[in-house]
Structure formats: structure tokens, C-alpha cells
Backbone as a ProteinNet text record, in pm:
[ID]
protein_1_A
[PRIMARY]
MTACKAERLVCYLLLIMKAQGTFTVQLDSAPPYDTSDGVTLGRTSVKKQFVGDLSASSTVEMLGARTSVKGSAGYVALEHVRGVLGGRSGSFVLSHTGTMNRGQLELILRVVPDSGSGELTGLRGSMTIDIQNGTHFYGFDYEIDSSQSGGTP
[TERTIARY]
465.1	583.3	700.7	772.2	868.4	1004.2	1101.1	1227.9	1335.1	1413.3	1492.1	1637.4	1722.9	1867.6	1915.1	1975.1	2012.8	2129.7	2216.5	2329.9	2304.3	2184.1	2158.8	2031.3	1949	1825.1	1730	1729.5	1636.3	1542.8	1413.4	1314	1245.4	1213.5	1146.1	1022.3	914.2	779.3	773.8	742.7	733.4	575.8	525.5	373.4	373.1	295.6	272.7	158.1	183.2	99.5	54.1	-55.6	-115.9	-147.4	-83.8	-119.1	-190.5	-282.4	-346.3	-378.4	-412.8	-434.6	-428.4	-379.1	-385.3	-269.4	-228.3	-109.1	-122.6	-64.8	-51.9	90.2	77.2	213.6	240.9	354.6	398.9	515.4	490.1	598.4	674.4	806.8	881.5	973.9	927	962.7	1080.9	1184.8	1289.2	1256.7	1315.5	1293.8	1361.5	1300.8	1351.1	1506.7	1584.3	1718.4	1757.4	1674.4	1683.2	1529.1	1528.5	1409.9	1441.7	1527.4	1566	1486.2	1471.4	1435.1	1285.3	1205.3	1055.7	1052.6	1149.8	1143	1197.9	1115.2	1138.2	1196.8	1311	1370.7	1364.9	1317.8	1295.3	1325.2	1360	1368.3	1263.7	1205.5	1118.4	1147.1	1145	1154.6	1014.7	968.8	846.7	854.1	763.4	738.6	615.3	592.3	478.6	438.9	314.2	271.6	169.9	196.7	101.5	19.2	-112.9	-189.3	-254.5	-306.1	-350.1	-266.7	-252.6	-168.2	-18.6	31.1	143.3	142.3	183.2	193.1	323.4	353.8	500.6	500.5	626.4	650.8	767	789.2	903.3	939.3	1063.4	1116.9	1152.5	1134	1137.1	1223.2	1304	1376.6	1348.8	1288.7	1236.9	1300.3	1319.3	1361.2	1253.7	1225.6	1105.9	1133.6	1062.6	1080.5	950.7	906.9	782.8	815.8	731.5	763.6	643.7	668	577.7	446.2	433.8	312.8	221.2	106.1	25.5	18.3	33.1	16.5	141.5	251.6	369.1	474.6	524.1	619.6	695.5	793.9	850.6	918.7	932.3	1014.5	1073	1188.2	1243.7	1252.4	1252.9	1255.5	1316.5	1367	1413.5	1334.8	1264.2	1193.5	1238.3	1267.3	1309.9	1187.2	1132	1012.3	1046.3	997.6	1031	901.7	867.3	752	721.3	590.9	536.9	455.7	498.4	417.9	380.6	232.9	189.3	249.1	252.7	292.8	459.5	531.1	677.4	745.2	831.1	897.2	1022.7	1058.7	1172.3	1169.6	1250	1251.1	1291.8	1248.8	1308.1	1301.8	1358.1	1357.6	1274	1199.7	1121.6	1192	1196.5	1249	1127.4	1108.5	988.5	1047.8	959.2	982.7	840.1	824.3	692.4	700.8	622.5	610.9	453.6	426.8	308.2	319	240.2	249.7	112.8	116.9	-27.1	-132.1	-101	-213.7	-223.2	-159.8	-146.9	-29	-84.7	34.5	81.6	213.1	271.3	363.8	351	403.6	461.3	592.8	650.4	727.4	675.5	743.6	784.3	913.8	961.7	1040.3	1040.1	1140.9	1285.1	1380.9	1524.5	1558.7	1624.7	1686	1771.6	1744.2	1836.8	1834.1	1723.2	1723.2	1633.1	1561	1498	1575.6	1532.8	1605.9	1510.8	1577.6	1491.6	1406.1	1274	1190.7	1150.5	1189.7	1158.6	1273.6	1382.6	1492.2	1442.6	1478	1425.1	1306.5	1259.9	1149.8	1167.4	1072	1049.3	911.4	887.2	760.5	726.6	611.8	588.3	462.1	456.9	351.4	278.9	168	70.7	13.4	-10.2	-53.9	-180.3	-297.9	-411.3	-467.1	-478.1	-527.3	-685.5	-761.1	-910.9	-950.9	-1009.7	-1056.4	-960.1	-838.3	-715.9	-673	-723.6	-689.7	-583.3	-469	-369	-387.4	-410.3	-419.3	-315.3	-260.8	-161.1	-211.3	-153.8	-168.8	-8.2	9.8	150.4	142.7	204.2	203.7	345.7	366.1	500	533.6	646.8	688	808.1	820.6	940.6	1017.6	1132.4	1203.5	1257	1205.1	1241.1	1382.9	1436.9	1584.2	1675.1	1634.4	1710.8	1668.5	1539	1491.4	1521.4	1544.5	1570.4	1440.3	1312.4	1210	1108.7	985.3	891.1	805.4	760.5	675	529.4
-4343.9	-4404.6	-4433.5	-4532.8	-4567.9	-4572.3	-4497.9	-4495.3	-4578.4	-4661.9	-4748.8	-4725.1	-4714.4	-4707.3	-4838.4	-4906.7	-5041.6	-5066.5	-4969.9	-4990.8	-4996.8	-4942.6	-4946.3	-5004.8	-5045.5	-5138.2	-5045.8	-4918	-4829.2	-4779.1	-4778.6	-4723.3	-4612.5	-4504.1	-4387	-4359.7	-4325.9	-4312.7	-4173.2	-4170.3	-4034	-4012.2	-3908.9	-3889.9	-3762.8	-3785.3	-3662.3	-3583	-3462.5	-3369.3	-3276.8	-3210.6	-3098.5	-2969.3	-2857.1	-2730.8	-2648.6	-2545.1	-2467.8	-2340.2	-2249.2	-2108.7	-1985.3	-1884.5	-1766.3	-1696.2	-1590.2	-1503.1	-1375.3	-1270.8	-1139.8	-1110.7	-1025.5	-988.2	-829	-800.2	-662.2	-655.6	-599.5	-591	-474.6	-487	-378.3	-402.1	-356	-373.9	-278.1	-330.4	-240.2	-202.2	-89.6	-74.9	-182.5	-216.2	-319.3	-297	-413.2	-395.2	-430.7	-485.8	-509.7	-503.3	-415.7	-403.6	-411.2	-524.2	-527.7	-642.6	-631.9	-761.5	-813	-709.4	-764.9	-827.7	-834.5	-898.9	-794.5	-792	-708.8	-801.1	-772.8	-854.4	-751.2	-813	-731.5	-808	-741.2	-795.3	-734.3	-822.2	-772.8	-850.5	-749.6	-809	-805.7	-928.7	-947.5	-987	-929.3	-977.1	-1034.5	-1158.5	-1233.2	-1252.8	-1262.4	-1290.3	-1418.1	-1532.9	-1637.6	-1656.4	-1707.4	-1737.8	-1858.2	-1943.2	-2078.6	-2174.9	-2296	-2412	-2353.2	-2275.5	-2207.6	-2069.9	-2033.3	-1903.6	-1843.8	-1760.8	-1731.3	-1610.6	-1544.9	-1433.7	-1491.3	-1417.9	-1471.2	-1347.1	-1355	-1260.3	-1336.6	-1267.6	-1344	-1246.8	-1318.3	-1222.6	-1309.6	-1228.4	-1284.2	-1214.2	-1289.6	-1238.7	-1282.6	-1193.2	-1222.4	-1172.9	-1245.8	-1205.7	-1195.8	-1087.2	-1075.3	-1069.2	-1128.3	-1114	-1018.6	-990	-894.2	-979.8	-1119.8	-1181.5	-1177.5	-1136	-1119.3	-1264.3	-1258.7	-1386.8	-1485.9	-1441.5	-1532.2	-1459.8	-1526.9	-1475.1	-1589.7	-1560.4	-1663.9	-1588.6	-1664	-1615.1	-1738.9	-1707.8	-1779.8	-1695.7	-1778.4	-1695.6	-1792.2	-1731.8	-1808.1	-1730.7	-1804.6	-1757.6	-1814.5	-1730.5	-1769.1	-1744.8	-1859.5	-1866.2	-1900.1	-1809.4	-1813	-1822.9	-1922.6	-1928.8	-2065.1	-2090	-2216.3	-2309.5	-2421.2	-2516.7	-2633.7	-2653	-2776.7	-2779.3	-2665.1	-2661.7	-2670.4	-2673.4	-2675.7	-2562.3	-2491.1	-2361.4	-2390.4	-2297.2	-2300.5	-2213.9	-2248.1	-2183.6	-2270.7	-2239.3	-2325.9	-2218	-2279.2	-2196.3	-2280.7	-2183.8	-2236.7	-2201.9	-2282.5	-2248.4	-2246.8	-2140.4	-2112	-2109.5	-2180.8	-2166.2	-2161.8	-2055.9	-2029.9	-1992.7	-2041.1	-2001.5	-1976.3	-1877.9	-1865	-1875.5	-1953.4	-1972.1	-1943.6	-1813.6	-1747	-1766.7	-1736.4	-1748.1	-1869.3	-1987.1	-2113.9	-2123.1	-2119	-2114.7	-2236.1	-2268.5	-2385	-2327	-2365.9	-2313.5	-2419.4	-2413.3	-2521.8	-2442.8	-2484.1	-2450.2	-2568.2	-2578.2	-2689	-2642.9	-2722.1	-2692.1	-2722	-2645.2	-2657	-2754.4	-2868.9	-2986.5	-2931.7	-2991.9	-2945.9	-2807.8	-2724.3	-2592.4	-2573.6	-2678.2	-2660.5	-2646.9	-2555	-2543	-2545.4	-2564.4	-2575.3	-2695.8	-2686.7	-2807	-2856.2	-2769.4	-2813.9	-2857.9	-2908.6	-2980.3	-3105.4	-3148.9	-3260.3	-3238.5	-3110.3	-3080.1	-3097.8	-3162.9	-3179.6	-3148.7	-3100.9	-3073.8	-2982.9	-2959.7	-2871.4	-2790.9	-2663.2	-2567.1	-2542.7	-2516.1	-2461.1	-2322	-2245.2	-2116.5	-2095	-2054.4	-2023.5	-1875.3	-1796.2	-1663	-1656.9	-1618.9	-1601.6	-1467.4	-1402.8	-1261.9	-1180.7	-1180.2	-1099.8	-1166.5	-1275.1	-1351.7	-1466.9	-1476	-1568.8	-1682.5	-1800.5	-1921.3	-2008.3	-2090.4	-2179.5	-2314	-2416.3	-2555.5	-2616	-2682.9	-2717.6	-2872.8	-2970.2	-3097.8	-3119.7	-3174.9	-3171.9	-3303.2	-3329.6	-3440.1	-3389.6	-3436.5	-3407.8	-3531.8	-3562.1	-3669.5	-3684.3	-3757.7	-3758.1	-3811.5	-3889.3	-3927.6	-3789.1	-3695.1	-3573.5	-3479	-3475.9	-3367.8	-3414.8	-3533.7	-3585.1	-3620.9	-3594.9	-3614.4	-3723.3	-3716.8	-3812.7	-3730.8	-3763.9	-3691.7	-3638.2
-1244	-1309.9	-1189.5	-1222.3	-1120.8	-1189.2	-1113	-1160.1	-1068.2	-1129.3	-1047.4	-1075.1	-965.8	-1003.8	-967.3	-1076	-1065.3	-969.9	-957.5	-878.6	-727.8	-687.5	-545.5	-525	-640.8	-619	-553.2	-571	-492.4	-606.8	-575.3	-673.9	-606.1	-683.1	-648.4	-734.9	-664.2	-752.6	-792.8	-919.7	-982.3	-1002.5	-953.5	-989.7	-1063.5	-1184.2	-1259.9	-1184.6	-1163.8	-1094.2	-1203.3	-1166.1	-1251.4	-1172.8	-1228.8	-1169.6	-1278.8	-1217.5	-1314.6	-1230.1	-1323	-1258.8	-1362.7	-1310.2	-1412.4	-1386.5	-1484.3	-1441	-1512.7	-1459.5	-1533.9	-1583.6	-1678.6	-1737.7	-1746.5	-1719.3	-1744	-1839.1	-1944.4	-2061.4	-2054.9	-2081.9	-2099.9	-2252.2	-2345.6	-2489.8	-2517.1	-2557.4	-2616.6	-2766.4	-2814	-2955.6	-3035	-3150.3	-3245.1	-3268.3	-3288.6	-3296.1	-3447.8	-3531.9	-3675.9	-3741.6	-3838.4	-3918.9	-4072.8	-4110	-4245.3	-4320.8	-4427	-4527.9	-4488.3	-4435.4	-4402.2	-4272.6	-4187.6	-4063.1	-3962.5	-3838.3	-3723	-3601.5	-3558.2	-3443.5	-3328.3	-3196.7	-3089.8	-2958	-2861.1	-2716.2	-2628.4	-2536	-2438	-2310.2	-2200	-2069.8	-2007.3	-1933.1	-1887.8	-1737.1	-1665.2	-1524	-1514.1	-1452.6	-1432.8	-1292	-1261.7	-1129.5	-1150.2	-1089.7	-1103.6	-981.3	-1004.8	-886.5	-921.7	-822	-837.8	-772.9	-834.9	-784.4	-785.3	-863.8	-869.6	-812.6	-702.8	-646	-658.7	-767.4	-778.6	-873.3	-870.5	-963.5	-1061.6	-1165.2	-1259.2	-1347.1	-1396.1	-1466.9	-1620.6	-1724.6	-1849.2	-1940.1	-2025.2	-2131.9	-2262.1	-2343.7	-2464.4	-2593.8	-2692	-2833.2	-2929	-3014.7	-3087.9	-3239.3	-3348.3	-3479.4	-3536.6	-3609.6	-3660.6	-3832.8	-3902.3	-4042.6	-4103.5	-4231.8	-4305.8	-4333.6	-4307.8	-4334.8	-4194.1	-4206.2	-4094.6	-4024.4	-3883.2	-3820.2	-3811.3	-3879.1	-3874.9	-3798.9	-3686.2	-3602.4	-3515.6	-3438.3	-3360.7	-3241.7	-3120.8	-3004.7	-2939.7	-2874.9	-2775	-2648.5	-2523.6	-2398.5	-2284.9	-2196.5	-2068.6	-1945	-1859	-1745.4	-1616.2	-1521.8	-1389.3	-1284.4	-1252	-1175.8	-1021.5	-936.8	-791.4	-703.8	-624.4	-552.7	-499.9	-488.3	-425.9	-546.1	-549.9	-642.6	-567.2	-573.9	-494.8	-343.5	-267.6	-149.5	-121.2	-231.2	-213.1	-262.1	-193.7	-221.8	-297.5	-387.6	-463.2	-599.2	-676	-811.5	-921.2	-1047.4	-1168.7	-1284.2	-1396.8	-1515.9	-1628.6	-1688.5	-1805.8	-1935.3	-2039.6	-2163.5	-2260.1	-2345.6	-2412.7	-2570.7	-2655.8	-2797.2	-2860.8	-2936.4	-2992.3	-3142.3	-3220.2	-3359.7	-3397.4	-3479.5	-3529.8	-3692.3	-3742.2	-3891.3	-3957.7	-3976	-4048.4	-3936.7	-3807.5	-3713.8	-3640.8	-3689.7	-3605.6	-3505.9	-3391	-3286.3	-3237.1	-3227.1	-3158.2	-3052.2	-2940.2	-2813	-2728.8	-2711.6	-2603.9	-2494.3	-2370.7	-2259.8	-2162.3	-2143.7	-2059.8	-1954.2	-1842	-1729.6	-1780.1	-1749.4	-1798.7	-1694.4	-1752.1	-1664.7	-1556.3	-1433	-1318	-1277.9	-1312.2	-1278.3	-1149.8	-1101	-977.9	-844.1	-756.2	-635.2	-522.5	-401	-282.1	-280.7	-250.1	-252	-396	-490	-635.6	-692.9	-625.1	-686.5	-747.1	-852.4	-931.8	-1007.8	-1027.3	-1107.9	-1235.2	-1305.1	-1461.2	-1493.7	-1608.2	-1664.9	-1772.6	-1809.9	-1922.5	-1896.5	-1948.3	-1922.1	-2055.4	-2052	-2159.9	-2110.7	-2219.5	-2197.5	-2291.5	-2242	-2318.5	-2277.5	-2379.6	-2351.6	-2398.8	-2301.3	-2328.7	-2296.4	-2384.1	-2345.1	-2268.3	-2295.1	-2228.3	-2096.2	-2054.9	-1918.9	-1962.8	-1894.1	-1929	-1822.8	-1891.4	-1808	-1832.7	-1725.2	-1743.1	-1700.1	-1755.9	-1714.6	-1702.4	-1596.3	-1572.8	-1549.2	-1608.3	-1579.3	-1543.2	-1411.9	-1349.3	-1265.6	-1243.8	-1157.6	-1077.4	-963.9	-882.3	-848	-897.4	-880.3	-724.6	-642.8	-500	-487	-571.1	-574.4	-576.7	-628.4	-647.6	-522	-501.5	-402.3	-259.4	-228.1	-105.7	-32.5	-72.6	-4.4	-86.8	-41.9	-108.7	-200.6	-316.4	-396.4	-321.5
[MASK]
+++++++++++++++++++++++++++++++++++++++++++++++++++++++++++++++++++++++++++++++++++++++++++++++++++++++++++++++++++++++++++++++++++++++++++++++++++++++++

């Protein structure tokens, strides 16, 4: 994809890159803060360690809601990731929104705009998570806008 700034007639190449690997999680759940009307609301702090194309650690703050219907729940979270992505050092923030409707999962993880730092300035993208036999796998489609990062993609 090419992005051009008309005022300067400068074009930058945006390459969509893919990263994949696994991660581990360490959960620290607080007691539920609301358990009324068949809904349980809670907060969980998470520490993650990523390996693969993303070599990083992260901290996550998550708010979740479980209903009395098995397999129905929702959560929102913010995750600060620090490490190396595709050979570039820096940090960024992921925004999570997840819902389960009677076991059917919908999960959206996106990079918070303008949250990239260091060599990850200008980072945009989205991540997928897949859990198989207790192992957490990630896929990350991303691009780095070189007009913001000061470098070439």
C-alpha cells in the first residue's frame, strides 16, 4: 500500500507484515467486585511473555463480565507490550474487546493509534489469539508507517 502526503508530494511504502509465535500468561485475579443479578464482574492483571517474531513482555489490565448462561461473557483490556517486533525495538499498546455468545468467541485486538514508541513509532495492526491444548498462539498483521517512524519499512 502506498500513502502519499499531497502537500509535500512525498509517498511512503506501507508493507503489511506478519508475525507469529506463542506466549505464556501469568494471571492475578482480584475477587469479583459485583455479583448481582446473575452477572459477575471482575478485574484481572496479566503478565505475558511472547516468543517468535515478537520477542516481548507485556502487562495487561482486564475487566470481565460472566453471565449465568454457560459460555456467555465479555471482557475489555489494555495491554502494554515492550520488546522487539521484526527486528525493531520499542513498545506499543493493544486494545482488546472480547465476547462469547454461548461459546462462540469474537475477539478483536488492535494497536492503539500513535502508541508505538522507539523503532515501532507509526505501528498499526491487529492480532489474533488461538489457544490449542493449553498453548497460546498469536498472529499479528502489522505495518509501520515510515513517514512517522523516520525510517524505511
